[in-house]
Amino acid sequence: MSRTSRPVDRNLVLVGFMGSGKSTIGRRCAQALRFRFHDTDALVEHRAGKSVADIFAEDGEACFRALESDAVRDLARERRAVIATGGGVVMDSANVARLRRTGYVILLWADAAEILARCGTRATRPLLASAEDPAERITSLLARREPCYRSAAHAVVETTGLPREEAVERVLAAYHSLVESSRHRHASNPA
Ligand code: S3P
């Protein structure tokens, strides 16, 4: 797939742990940018005809990850879209490469305590619902995944303690700044 030629057409991709606000913040960014909004979990659920929790329970995590990679591949073909991804998308380097080819990847970072507070409805999140100690599961998963989140991202927005509207503003600012620096690179090196 070719690289998007116009920086302004590149997707805004949100990565981050469960409960980091990818869908809520993503929807608001899409409205502000007048981009379409997509969510990898929603596309997986639509195609499978069942919830993420049911896919995990009935078909297993490996099946979910395969469906998720298909969703990433298809959504990465979009232009001018905001794509909210499931928290485990960054664990597959092929997913990351596809998303970075056509978009700017922004990490929504929150610390473990805030994630635990935000994931109140964890029955819908099979990786937490299956844990005896959700706080311990969050801390260990977050530690294991942090390097993947950070290396996937073109920019990081720290959301711990931040009101949602402020997080939206910071994501938009990060996206615009990435577009601008890419424009400058294109202008000084048109070939
Ligand atoms: C997962 C995160 C979930 C969902 C699935 C697995 C993960 O998405 O994709 O339950 O591995 O972190 P959210 O990050 O939107 O909750």
PDB file of C-alpha atoms and ligand atoms in Angstrom:
ATOM      1  CA  MET A   1       0.000   0.000   0.000  1.00  0.00           C
ATOM      2  CA  SER A   2       1.313   3.410  -0.843  1.00  0.00           C
ATOM      3  CA  ARG A   3       1.934   6.110   1.713  1.00  0.00           C
ATOM      4  CA  THR A   4      -0.754   8.799   1.897  1.00  0.00           C
ATOM      5  CA  SER A   5       0.642  11.690  -0.134  1.00  0.00           C
ATOM      6  CA  ARG A   6      -1.167  14.519   1.694  1.00  0.00           C
ATOM      7  CA  PRO A   7      -0.317  14.703   5.411  1.00  0.00           C
ATOM      8  CA  VAL A   8      -3.713  16.313   6.033  1.00  0.00           C
ATOM      9  CA  ASP A   9      -5.471  13.147   4.807  1.00  0.00           C
ATOM     10  CA  ARG A  10      -3.682  10.856   7.223  1.00  0.00           C
ATOM     11  CA  ASN A  11      -5.761   9.009   9.769  1.00  0.00           C
ATOM     12  CA  LEU A  12      -5.655   9.802  13.465  1.00  0.00           C
ATOM     13  CA  VAL A  13      -5.159   6.482  15.261  1.00  0.00           C
ATOM     14  CA  LEU A  14      -5.669   6.190  19.017  1.00  0.00           C
ATOM     15  CA  VAL A  15      -3.906   3.438  20.941  1.00  0.00           C
ATOM     16  CA  GLY A  16      -3.806   2.816  24.665  1.00  0.00           C
ATOM     17  CA  PHE A  17      -4.875   0.549  27.459  1.00  0.00           C
ATOM     18  CA  MET A  18      -8.498  -0.372  28.222  1.00  0.00           C
ATOM     19  CA  GLY A  19     -10.244   2.582  29.822  1.00  0.00           C
ATOM     20  CA  SER A  20      -7.862   5.178  28.411  1.00  0.00           C
ATOM     21  CA  GLY A  21     -10.757   6.909  26.623  1.00  0.00           C
ATOM     22  CA  LYS A  22      -9.960   5.977  23.009  1.00  0.00           C
ATOM     23  CA  SER A  23     -13.580   5.714  21.846  1.00  0.00           C
ATOM     24  CA  THR A  24     -14.987   8.760  23.622  1.00  0.00           C
ATOM     25  CA  ILE A  25     -12.031  10.976  22.770  1.00  0.00           C
ATOM     26  CA  GLY A  26     -11.845   9.532  19.242  1.00  0.00           C
ATOM     27  CA  ARG A  27     -15.482  10.341  18.499  1.00  0.00           C
ATOM     28  CA  ARG A  28     -15.015  13.940  19.612  1.00  0.00           C
ATOM     29  CA  CYS A  29     -11.811  14.318  17.584  1.00  0.00           C
ATOM     30  CA  ALA A  30     -13.602  12.943  14.510  1.00  0.00           C
ATOM     31  CA  GLN A  31     -16.341  15.560  14.907  1.00  0.00           C
ATOM     32  CA  ALA A  32     -13.787  18.341  15.262  1.00  0.00           C
ATOM     33  CA  LEU A  33     -11.766  17.207  12.242  1.00  0.00           C
ATOM     34  CA  ARG A  34     -14.845  16.221  10.190  1.00  0.00           C
ATOM     35  CA  PHE A  35     -13.320  12.777   9.792  1.00  0.00           C
ATOM     36  CA  ARG A  36     -15.193   9.466   9.916  1.00  0.00           C
ATOM     37  CA  PHE A  37     -14.938   7.569  13.184  1.00  0.00           C
ATOM     38  CA  HIS A  38     -14.113   3.844  13.377  1.00  0.00           C
ATOM     39  CA  ASP A  39     -13.508   1.498  16.272  1.00  0.00           C
ATOM     40  CA  THR A  40     -11.756  -1.848  15.763  1.00  0.00           C
ATOM     41  CA  ASP A  41     -13.799  -3.551  18.533  1.00  0.00           C
ATOM     42  CA  ALA A  42     -17.063  -2.307  16.991  1.00  0.00           C
ATOM     43  CA  LEU A  43     -16.065  -3.596  13.544  1.00  0.00           C
ATOM     44  CA  VAL A  44     -15.066  -6.988  14.990  1.00  0.00           C
ATOM     45  CA  GLU A  45     -18.407  -7.222  16.842  1.00  0.00           C
ATOM     46  CA  HIS A  46     -20.363  -6.206  13.746  1.00  0.00           C
ATOM     47  CA  ARG A  47     -18.632  -8.800  11.573  1.00  0.00           C
ATOM     48  CA  ALA A  48     -18.832 -11.587  14.157  1.00  0.00           C
ATOM     49  CA  GLY A  49     -22.433 -10.757  15.086  1.00  0.00           C
ATOM     50  CA  LYS A  50     -21.565 -10.942  18.788  1.00  0.00           C
ATOM     51  CA  SER A  51     -19.825  -9.024  21.537  1.00  0.00           C
ATOM     52  CA  VAL A  52     -16.085  -9.073  22.220  1.00  0.00           C
ATOM     53  CA  ALA A  53     -16.870 -10.816  25.532  1.00  0.00           C
ATOM     54  CA  ASP A  54     -18.797 -13.567  23.702  1.00  0.00           C
ATOM     55  CA  ILE A  55     -16.036 -14.012  21.116  1.00  0.00           C
ATOM     56  CA  PHE A  56     -13.492 -14.499  23.934  1.00  0.00           C
ATOM     57  CA  ALA A  57     -15.821 -16.891  25.782  1.00  0.00           C
ATOM     58  CA  GLU A  58     -16.994 -18.955  22.819  1.00  0.00           C
ATOM     59  CA  ASP A  59     -14.118 -18.815  20.330  1.00  0.00           C
ATOM     60  CA  GLY A  60     -11.088 -17.858  22.412  1.00  0.00           C
ATOM     61  CA  GLU A  61      -8.639 -14.973  22.411  1.00  0.00           C
ATOM     62  CA  ALA A  62      -6.705 -16.227  19.366  1.00  0.00           C
ATOM     63  CA  CYS A  63      -9.870 -16.030  17.269  1.00  0.00           C
ATOM     64  CA  PHE A  64     -10.538 -12.513  18.560  1.00  0.00           C
ATOM     65  CA  ARG A  65      -6.970 -11.428  17.690  1.00  0.00           C
ATOM     66  CA  ALA A  66      -7.337 -12.770  14.127  1.00  0.00           C
ATOM     67  CA  LEU A  67     -10.614 -10.862  13.666  1.00  0.00           C
ATOM     68  CA  GLU A  68      -8.997  -7.784  15.180  1.00  0.00           C
ATOM     69  CA  SER A  69      -6.076  -7.942  12.737  1.00  0.00           C
ATOM     70  CA  ASP A  70      -8.538  -8.202   9.821  1.00  0.00           C
ATOM     71  CA  ALA A  71     -10.340  -5.125  11.147  1.00  0.00           C
ATOM     72  CA  VAL A  72      -7.049  -3.212  11.483  1.00  0.00           C
ATOM     73  CA  ARG A  73      -5.994  -4.156   7.954  1.00  0.00           C
ATOM     74  CA  ASP A  74      -9.279  -2.892   6.502  1.00  0.00           C
ATOM     75  CA  LEU A  75      -9.528   0.263   8.592  1.00  0.00           C
ATOM     76  CA  ALA A  76      -5.916   1.203   7.828  1.00  0.00           C
ATOM     77  CA  ARG A  77      -7.000   1.544   4.181  1.00  0.00           C
ATOM     78  CA  GLU A  78      -9.174   4.501   5.147  1.00  0.00           C
ATOM     79  CA  ARG A  79      -8.238   8.149   4.693  1.00  0.00           C
ATOM     80  CA  ARG A  80      -9.388  11.053   6.852  1.00  0.00           C
ATOM     81  CA  ALA A  81     -10.586   8.728   9.600  1.00  0.00           C
ATOM     82  CA  VAL A  82     -10.178   8.588  13.345  1.00  0.00           C
ATOM     83  CA  ILE A  83      -9.549   4.974  14.348  1.00  0.00           C
ATOM     84  CA  ALA A  84      -9.931   3.904  17.986  1.00  0.00           C
ATOM     85  CA  THR A  85      -8.179   0.581  18.555  1.00  0.00           C
ATOM     86  CA  GLY A  86      -8.612  -2.190  21.118  1.00  0.00           C
ATOM     87  CA  GLY A  87      -6.062  -2.140  23.923  1.00  0.00           C
ATOM     88  CA  GLY A  88      -4.180  -5.188  22.615  1.00  0.00           C
ATOM     89  CA  VAL A  89      -3.751  -4.057  18.985  1.00  0.00           C
ATOM     90  CA  VAL A  90      -0.176  -2.846  19.558  1.00  0.00           C
ATOM     91  CA  MET A  91       0.977  -6.324  20.626  1.00  0.00           C
ATOM     92  CA  ASP A  92       1.067  -7.363  16.955  1.00  0.00           C
ATOM     93  CA  SER A  93       3.758  -5.494  15.043  1.00  0.00           C
ATOM     94  CA  ALA A  94       1.957  -6.060  11.727  1.00  0.00           C
ATOM     95  CA  ASN A  95      -1.052  -4.160  13.101  1.00  0.00           C
ATOM     96  CA  VAL A  96       1.191  -1.296  14.146  1.00  0.00           C
ATOM     97  CA  ALA A  97       2.976  -1.148  10.780  1.00  0.00           C
ATOM     98  CA  ARG A  98      -0.353  -0.974   8.933  1.00  0.00           C
ATOM     99  CA  LEU A  99      -1.750   1.763  11.158  1.00  0.00           C
ATOM    100  CA  ARG A 100       1.428   3.847  10.976  1.00  0.00           C
ATOM    101  CA  ARG A 101       1.588   3.598   7.171  1.00  0.00           C
ATOM    102  CA  THR A 102      -1.570   5.652   6.673  1.00  0.00           C
ATOM    103  CA  GLY A 103      -1.998   7.431   9.989  1.00  0.00           C
ATOM    104  CA  TYR A 104      -0.510   9.224  12.935  1.00  0.00           C
ATOM    105  CA  VAL A 105      -0.640   7.015  16.004  1.00  0.00           C
ATOM    106  CA  ILE A 106      -1.323   8.819  19.273  1.00  0.00           C
ATOM    107  CA  LEU A 107      -1.013   7.035  22.606  1.00  0.00           C
ATOM    108  CA  LEU A 108      -3.508   7.913  25.346  1.00  0.00           C
ATOM    109  CA  TRP A 109      -1.564   7.159  28.498  1.00  0.00           C
ATOM    110  CA  ALA A 110      -3.138   6.823  31.956  1.00  0.00           C
ATOM    111  CA  ASP A 111      -1.645   5.335  35.095  1.00  0.00           C
ATOM    112  CA  ALA A 112      -2.824   2.004  36.546  1.00  0.00           C
ATOM    113  CA  ALA A 113      -4.873   3.569  39.374  1.00  0.00           C
ATOM    114  CA  GLU A 114      -6.835   5.729  36.972  1.00  0.00           C
ATOM    115  CA  ILE A 115      -7.403   2.819  34.588  1.00  0.00           C
ATOM    116  CA  LEU A 116      -8.754   0.714  37.435  1.00  0.00           C
ATOM    117  CA  ALA A 117     -11.117   3.526  38.419  1.00  0.00           C
ATOM    118  CA  ARG A 118     -12.316   3.959  34.827  1.00  0.00           C
ATOM    119  CA  CYS A 119     -12.828   0.245  34.078  1.00  0.00           C
ATOM    120  CA  GLY A 120     -15.843  -0.044  36.373  1.00  0.00           C
ATOM    121  CA  THR A 121     -17.824  -2.058  33.813  1.00  0.00           C
ATOM    122  CA  ARG A 122     -15.154  -4.697  33.479  1.00  0.00           C
ATOM    123  CA  ALA A 123     -17.670  -7.485  32.718  1.00  0.00           C
ATOM    124  CA  THR A 124     -17.474  -6.228  29.128  1.00  0.00           C
ATOM    125  CA  ARG A 125     -13.673  -6.539  29.231  1.00  0.00           C
ATOM    126  CA  PRO A 126     -12.823 -10.226  29.270  1.00  0.00           C
ATOM    127  CA  LEU A 127      -9.155  -9.748  30.174  1.00  0.00           C
ATOM    128  CA  LEU A 128     -10.188  -8.024  33.402  1.00  0.00           C
ATOM    129  CA  ALA A 129     -13.375 -10.008  34.078  1.00  0.00           C
ATOM    130  CA  SER A 130     -11.332 -13.226  34.171  1.00  0.00           C
ATOM    131  CA  ALA A 131      -8.842 -11.844  36.720  1.00  0.00           C
ATOM    132  CA  GLU A 132      -9.056 -12.699  40.412  1.00  0.00           C
ATOM    133  CA  ASP A 133      -7.333  -9.432  41.188  1.00  0.00           C
ATOM    134  CA  PRO A 134      -8.158  -6.849  38.461  1.00  0.00           C
ATOM    135  CA  ALA A 135      -5.756  -4.276  39.936  1.00  0.00           C
ATOM    136  CA  GLU A 136      -2.872  -6.737  39.694  1.00  0.00           C
ATOM    137  CA  ARG A 137      -3.929  -7.750  36.165  1.00  0.00           C
ATOM    138  CA  ILE A 138      -3.969  -4.113  35.054  1.00  0.00           C
ATOM    139  CA  THR A 139      -0.556  -3.388  36.592  1.00  0.00           C
ATOM    140  CA  SER A 140       1.119  -6.406  35.050  1.00  0.00           C
ATOM    141  CA  LEU A 141      -0.511  -6.055  31.611  1.00  0.00           C
ATOM    142  CA  LEU A 142       0.305  -2.354  31.540  1.00  0.00           C
ATOM    143  CA  ALA A 143       3.953  -3.000  32.423  1.00  0.00           C
ATOM    144  CA  ARG A 144       4.240  -5.711  29.749  1.00  0.00           C
ATOM    145  CA  ARG A 145       2.573  -3.570  27.101  1.00  0.00           C
ATOM    146  CA  GLU A 146       4.077  -0.167  27.847  1.00  0.00           C
ATOM    147  CA  PRO A 147       7.091  -0.569  25.520  1.00  0.00           C
ATOM    148  CA  CYS A 148       4.786  -1.610  22.664  1.00  0.00           C
ATOM    149  CA  TYR A 149       2.443   1.337  23.227  1.00  0.00           C
ATOM    150  CA  ARG A 150       5.316   3.798  23.321  1.00  0.00           C
ATOM    151  CA  SER A 151       7.142   2.448  20.282  1.00  0.00           C
ATOM    152  CA  ALA A 152       3.890   2.331  18.261  1.00  0.00           C
ATOM    153  CA  ALA A 153       3.140   5.996  18.930  1.00  0.00           C
ATOM    154  CA  HIS A 154       4.130   9.093  16.981  1.00  0.00           C
ATOM    155  CA  ALA A 155       2.993  11.136  20.001  1.00  0.00           C
ATOM    156  CA  VAL A 156       1.856  10.547  23.587  1.00  0.00           C
ATOM    157  CA  VAL A 157      -0.950  12.360  25.412  1.00  0.00           C
ATOM    158  CA  GLU A 158      -0.845  11.917  29.187  1.00  0.00           C
ATOM    159  CA  THR A 159      -4.483  11.753  30.308  1.00  0.00           C
ATOM    160  CA  THR A 160      -4.080  10.929  34.016  1.00  0.00           C
ATOM    161  CA  GLY A 161      -6.227  13.419  35.952  1.00  0.00           C
ATOM    162  CA  LEU A 162      -7.204  15.246  32.782  1.00  0.00           C
ATOM    163  CA  PRO A 163     -10.837  16.157  31.977  1.00  0.00           C
ATOM    164  CA  ARG A 164     -11.988  14.515  28.721  1.00  0.00           C
ATOM    165  CA  GLU A 165     -12.407  17.845  26.880  1.00  0.00           C
ATOM    166  CA  GLU A 166      -8.812  18.770  27.694  1.00  0.00           C
ATOM    167  CA  ALA A 167      -7.624  15.368  26.469  1.00  0.00           C
ATOM    168  CA  VAL A 168      -9.506  15.936  23.187  1.00  0.00           C
ATOM    169  CA  GLU A 169      -7.787  19.315  22.760  1.00  0.00           C
ATOM    170  CA  ARG A 170      -4.359  17.785  23.404  1.00  0.00           C
ATOM    171  CA  VAL A 171      -4.931  14.941  20.942  1.00  0.00           C
ATOM    172  CA  LEU A 172      -6.042  17.403  18.266  1.00  0.00           C
ATOM    173  CA  ALA A 173      -3.009  19.596  18.966  1.00  0.00           C
ATOM    174  CA  ALA A 174      -0.687  16.567  18.690  1.00  0.00           C
ATOM    175  CA  TYR A 175      -2.316  15.499  15.418  1.00  0.00           C
ATOM    176  CA  HIS A 176      -2.069  19.002  13.902  1.00  0.00           C
ATOM    177  CA  SER A 177       1.542  19.269  14.957  1.00  0.00           C
ATOM    178  CA  LEU A 178       2.382  15.941  13.286  1.00  0.00           C
ATOM    179  CA  VAL A 179       0.613  17.081  10.108  1.00  0.00           C
ATOM    180  CA  GLU A 180       2.490  20.379  10.157  1.00  0.00           C
ATOM    181  CA  SER A 181       5.933  18.839  10.608  1.00  0.00           C
ATOM    182  CA  SER A 182       5.204  16.381   7.857  1.00  0.00           C
ATOM    183  CA  ARG A 183       4.153  19.244   5.573  1.00  0.00           C
ATOM    184  CA  HIS A 184       7.441  21.019   6.278  1.00  0.00           C
ATOM    185  CA  ARG A 185       9.373  17.859   5.469  1.00  0.00           C
ATOM    186  CA  HIS A 186       7.453  17.485   2.191  1.00  0.00           C
ATOM    187  CA  ALA A 187       8.025  21.145   1.339  1.00  0.00           C
ATOM    188  CA  SER A 188      11.782  20.979   1.930  1.00  0.00           C
ATOM    189  CA  ASN A 189      12.129  17.567   0.284  1.00  0.00           C
ATOM    190  CA  PRO A 190       9.393  17.293  -2.381  1.00  0.00           C
ATOM    191  CA  ALA A 191      10.943  14.203  -4.003  1.00  0.00           C
TER     192      ALA A 191
HETATM  193  C1  S3P B   1      -8.418  -5.679  24.947  1.00  0.00           C
HETATM  194  C2  S3P B   1      -9.058  -4.460  24.987  1.00  0.00           C
HETATM  195  C3  S3P B   1     -10.470  -4.282  24.607  1.00  0.00           C
HETATM  196  C4  S3P B   1     -10.903  -5.371  23.624  1.00  0.00           C
HETATM  197  C5  S3P B   1     -10.582  -6.728  24.179  1.00  0.00           C
HETATM  198  C6  S3P B   1      -9.095  -6.909  24.464  1.00  0.00           C
HETATM  199  C7  S3P B   1      -7.002  -5.756  25.350  1.00  0.00           C
HETATM  200  O1  S3P B   1     -10.678  -3.005  23.987  1.00  0.00           O
HETATM  201  O2  S3P B   1     -10.280  -5.204  22.381  1.00  0.00           O
HETATM  202  O3  S3P B   1     -11.350  -6.900  25.352  1.00  0.00           O
HETATM  203  O4  S3P B   1      -6.336  -6.751  25.008  1.00  0.00           O
HETATM  204  O5  S3P B   1      -6.513  -4.815  26.001  1.00  0.00           O
HETATM  205  P1  S3P B   1     -10.655  -1.620  24.799  1.00  0.00           P
HETATM  206  O6  S3P B   1      -9.231  -1.192  24.935  1.00  0.00           O
HETATM  207  O7  S3P B   1     -11.416  -0.686  23.898  1.00  0.00           O
HETATM  208  O8  S3P B   1     -11.343  -1.844  26.101  1.00  0.00           O
END
